[in-house]
Amino acid sequence: MSETMNLRQMPETMTLHRAVWAGRIMSAFVVIALVADGTIQLSAPAQIASMLQETGFAMDLTRVVGPIILACAILYAIPATAVLGAILVTGFLGGAICAHVRIGEVGSPPEIISLLLGAMTWGGLYARDPRIRAILPLIR
């Protein structure tokens, strides 16, 4: 009887293991994208300033936005603060989407990228964190 139970649990364990790794990969992609964006904001503000101006923001905000993005990435990458990080990342990306909608760039590449990163933020967290799966049991 115990062999039958072990054989039944094995596919579930393998599936969960694969989901956790998929979540880690998605989360790593999000962190890499955010760190790259934050670093560019800090190291090359002249190139970013024109994009900020197009969306109606002041040029000197790159020095503020860069550290915010980096802080969000760090909070999301640390398992103990990942949920807070995901909330902050989603808020930041939502603001980016809103800025583009405000200037009439609906469906623009920055909007689509922000939307995909937001979905990957929560998808990755859902796949890698059992606390989120317990709160929101989508797959049984």
PDB file of C-alpha atoms in Angstrom, residues 9-113:
ATOM      1  CA  GLN A   9       2.942  11.237  -4.883  1.00  0.00           C
ATOM      2  CA  MET A  10       5.999  11.112  -7.126  1.00  0.00           C
ATOM      3  CA  PRO A  11       4.414  12.848 -10.155  1.00  0.00           C
ATOM      4  CA  GLU A  12       2.929  15.529  -7.878  1.00  0.00           C
ATOM      5  CA  THR A  13       6.306  16.125  -6.248  1.00  0.00           C
ATOM      6  CA  MET A  14       8.038  16.336  -9.632  1.00  0.00           C
ATOM      7  CA  THR A  15       5.391  18.715 -10.943  1.00  0.00           C
ATOM      8  CA  LEU A  16       5.734  20.920  -7.859  1.00  0.00           C
ATOM      9  CA  HIS A  17       9.524  20.851  -8.175  1.00  0.00           C
ATOM     10  CA  ARG A  18       9.284  21.947 -11.819  1.00  0.00           C
ATOM     11  CA  ALA A  19       6.795  24.689 -10.925  1.00  0.00           C
ATOM     12  CA  VAL A  20       9.114  26.015  -8.220  1.00  0.00           C
ATOM     13  CA  TRP A  21      12.002  26.156 -10.679  1.00  0.00           C
ATOM     14  CA  ALA A  22       9.813  27.810 -13.326  1.00  0.00           C
ATOM     15  CA  GLY A  23       8.817  30.371 -10.695  1.00  0.00           C
ATOM     16  CA  ARG A  24      12.436  30.993  -9.791  1.00  0.00           C
ATOM     17  CA  ILE A  25      13.347  31.510 -13.444  1.00  0.00           C
ATOM     18  CA  MET A  26      10.433  33.909 -14.017  1.00  0.00           C
ATOM     19  CA  SER A  27      11.292  35.781 -10.828  1.00  0.00           C
ATOM     20  CA  ALA A  28      14.966  35.967 -11.823  1.00  0.00           C
ATOM     21  CA  PHE A  29      13.974  37.438 -15.178  1.00  0.00           C
ATOM     22  CA  VAL A  30      11.889  40.096 -13.419  1.00  0.00           C
ATOM     23  CA  VAL A  31      14.727  40.928 -11.008  1.00  0.00           C
ATOM     24  CA  ILE A  32      17.262  41.147 -13.854  1.00  0.00           C
ATOM     25  CA  ALA A  33      14.965  43.454 -15.852  1.00  0.00           C
ATOM     26  CA  LEU A  34      14.369  45.699 -12.836  1.00  0.00           C
ATOM     27  CA  VAL A  35      18.045  45.838 -11.862  1.00  0.00           C
ATOM     28  CA  ALA A  36      18.982  46.679 -15.453  1.00  0.00           C
ATOM     29  CA  ASP A  37      16.368  49.448 -15.579  1.00  0.00           C
ATOM     30  CA  GLY A  38      17.362  50.847 -12.186  1.00  0.00           C
ATOM     31  CA  THR A  39      21.043  50.783 -13.096  1.00  0.00           C
ATOM     32  CA  ILE A  40      20.391  52.563 -16.391  1.00  0.00           C
ATOM     33  CA  GLN A  41      18.331  55.179 -14.548  1.00  0.00           C
ATOM     34  CA  LEU A  42      21.302  55.888 -12.295  1.00  0.00           C
ATOM     35  CA  SER A  43      24.190  55.525 -14.741  1.00  0.00           C
ATOM     36  CA  ALA A  44      22.779  57.044 -17.928  1.00  0.00           C
ATOM     37  CA  PRO A  45      20.221  59.676 -16.861  1.00  0.00           C
ATOM     38  CA  ALA A  46      20.679  61.692 -20.083  1.00  0.00           C
ATOM     39  CA  GLN A  47      19.332  58.850 -22.255  1.00  0.00           C
ATOM     40  CA  ILE A  48      16.450  58.166 -19.895  1.00  0.00           C
ATOM     41  CA  ALA A  49      15.616  61.833 -19.333  1.00  0.00           C
ATOM     42  CA  SER A  50      14.163  62.250 -22.818  1.00  0.00           C
ATOM     43  CA  MET A  51      11.854  59.267 -22.272  1.00  0.00           C
ATOM     44  CA  LEU A  52      10.765  60.679 -18.914  1.00  0.00           C
ATOM     45  CA  GLN A  53      10.034  64.038 -20.512  1.00  0.00           C
ATOM     46  CA  GLU A  54       7.878  62.364 -23.173  1.00  0.00           C
ATOM     47  CA  THR A  55       5.699  60.934 -20.429  1.00  0.00           C
ATOM     48  CA  GLY A  56       5.515  64.267 -18.610  1.00  0.00           C
ATOM     49  CA  PHE A  57       8.032  63.696 -15.833  1.00  0.00           C
ATOM     50  CA  ALA A  58      10.923  65.968 -14.902  1.00  0.00           C
ATOM     51  CA  MET A  59      14.392  64.985 -16.126  1.00  0.00           C
ATOM     52  CA  ASP A  60      15.944  64.901 -12.666  1.00  0.00           C
ATOM     53  CA  LEU A  61      13.598  62.114 -11.522  1.00  0.00           C
ATOM     54  CA  THR A  62      16.026  59.475 -12.820  1.00  0.00           C
ATOM     55  CA  ARG A  63      17.978  59.880  -9.567  1.00  0.00           C
ATOM     56  CA  VAL A  64      14.787  59.091  -7.627  1.00  0.00           C
ATOM     57  CA  VAL A  65      13.303  56.403  -9.865  1.00  0.00           C
ATOM     58  CA  GLY A  66      16.510  54.350 -10.124  1.00  0.00           C
ATOM     59  CA  PRO A  67      16.849  53.619  -6.393  1.00  0.00           C
ATOM     60  CA  ILE A  68      13.111  52.904  -6.136  1.00  0.00           C
ATOM     61  CA  ILE A  69      13.339  50.298  -8.891  1.00  0.00           C
ATOM     62  CA  LEU A  70      16.430  48.747  -7.306  1.00  0.00           C
ATOM     63  CA  ALA A  71      14.760  48.624  -3.874  1.00  0.00           C
ATOM     64  CA  CYS A  72      11.702  46.910  -5.384  1.00  0.00           C
ATOM     65  CA  ALA A  73      13.944  44.347  -7.117  1.00  0.00           C
ATOM     66  CA  ILE A  74      15.840  43.599  -3.899  1.00  0.00           C
ATOM     67  CA  LEU A  75      12.655  43.212  -1.850  1.00  0.00           C
ATOM     68  CA  TYR A  76      11.186  40.904  -4.497  1.00  0.00           C
ATOM     69  CA  ALA A  77      14.348  38.779  -4.702  1.00  0.00           C
ATOM     70  CA  ILE A  78      14.489  38.084  -0.947  1.00  0.00           C
ATOM     71  CA  PRO A  79      12.045  35.264  -0.083  1.00  0.00           C
ATOM     72  CA  ALA A  80      11.008  36.794   3.258  1.00  0.00           C
ATOM     73  CA  THR A  81      10.043  40.111   1.615  1.00  0.00           C
ATOM     74  CA  ALA A  82       9.004  38.796  -1.808  1.00  0.00           C
ATOM     75  CA  VAL A  83       5.288  39.516  -1.322  1.00  0.00           C
ATOM     76  CA  LEU A  84       5.972  43.140  -0.347  1.00  0.00           C
ATOM     77  CA  GLY A  85       8.380  43.372  -3.284  1.00  0.00           C
ATOM     78  CA  ALA A  86       5.749  41.990  -5.662  1.00  0.00           C
ATOM     79  CA  ILE A  87       3.206  44.534  -4.445  1.00  0.00           C
ATOM     80  CA  LEU A  88       5.685  47.393  -4.921  1.00  0.00           C
ATOM     81  CA  VAL A  89       6.854  46.117  -8.324  1.00  0.00           C
ATOM     82  CA  THR A  90       3.246  45.836  -9.473  1.00  0.00           C
ATOM     83  CA  GLY A  91       2.509  49.361  -8.252  1.00  0.00           C
ATOM     84  CA  PHE A  92       5.568  50.736 -10.022  1.00  0.00           C
ATOM     85  CA  LEU A  93       4.709  48.950 -13.275  1.00  0.00           C
ATOM     86  CA  GLY A  94       1.095  50.070 -12.997  1.00  0.00           C
ATOM     87  CA  GLY A  95       2.305  53.653 -12.724  1.00  0.00           C
ATOM     88  CA  ALA A  96       4.409  53.183 -15.846  1.00  0.00           C
ATOM     89  CA  ILE A  97       1.393  51.826 -17.719  1.00  0.00           C
ATOM     90  CA  CYS A  98      -0.728  54.733 -16.469  1.00  0.00           C
ATOM     91  CA  ALA A  99       1.845  57.278 -17.651  1.00  0.00           C
ATOM     92  CA  HIS A 100       1.728  55.867 -21.171  1.00  0.00           C
ATOM     93  CA  VAL A 101      -2.073  55.689 -21.217  1.00  0.00           C
ATOM     94  CA  ARG A 102      -2.190  59.331 -20.100  1.00  0.00           C
ATOM     95  CA  ILE A 103      -0.198  60.465 -23.136  1.00  0.00           C
ATOM     96  CA  GLY A 104      -2.163  58.291 -25.551  1.00  0.00           C
ATOM     97  CA  GLU A 105       0.340  55.484 -26.051  1.00  0.00           C
ATOM     98  CA  VAL A 106      -2.099  52.649 -25.496  1.00  0.00           C
ATOM     99  CA  GLY A 107      -0.550  49.336 -26.478  1.00  0.00           C
ATOM    100  CA  SER A 108       2.965  50.777 -26.748  1.00  0.00           C
ATOM    101  CA  PRO A 109       5.988  48.509 -26.208  1.00  0.00           C
ATOM    102  CA  PRO A 110       6.734  49.971 -22.736  1.00  0.00           C
ATOM    103  CA  GLU A 111       3.148  49.253 -21.712  1.00  0.00           C
ATOM    104  CA  ILE A 112       3.260  45.687 -22.971  1.00  0.00           C
ATOM    105  CA  ILE A 113       6.623  45.069 -21.299  1.00  0.00           C
TER     106      ILE A 113
END
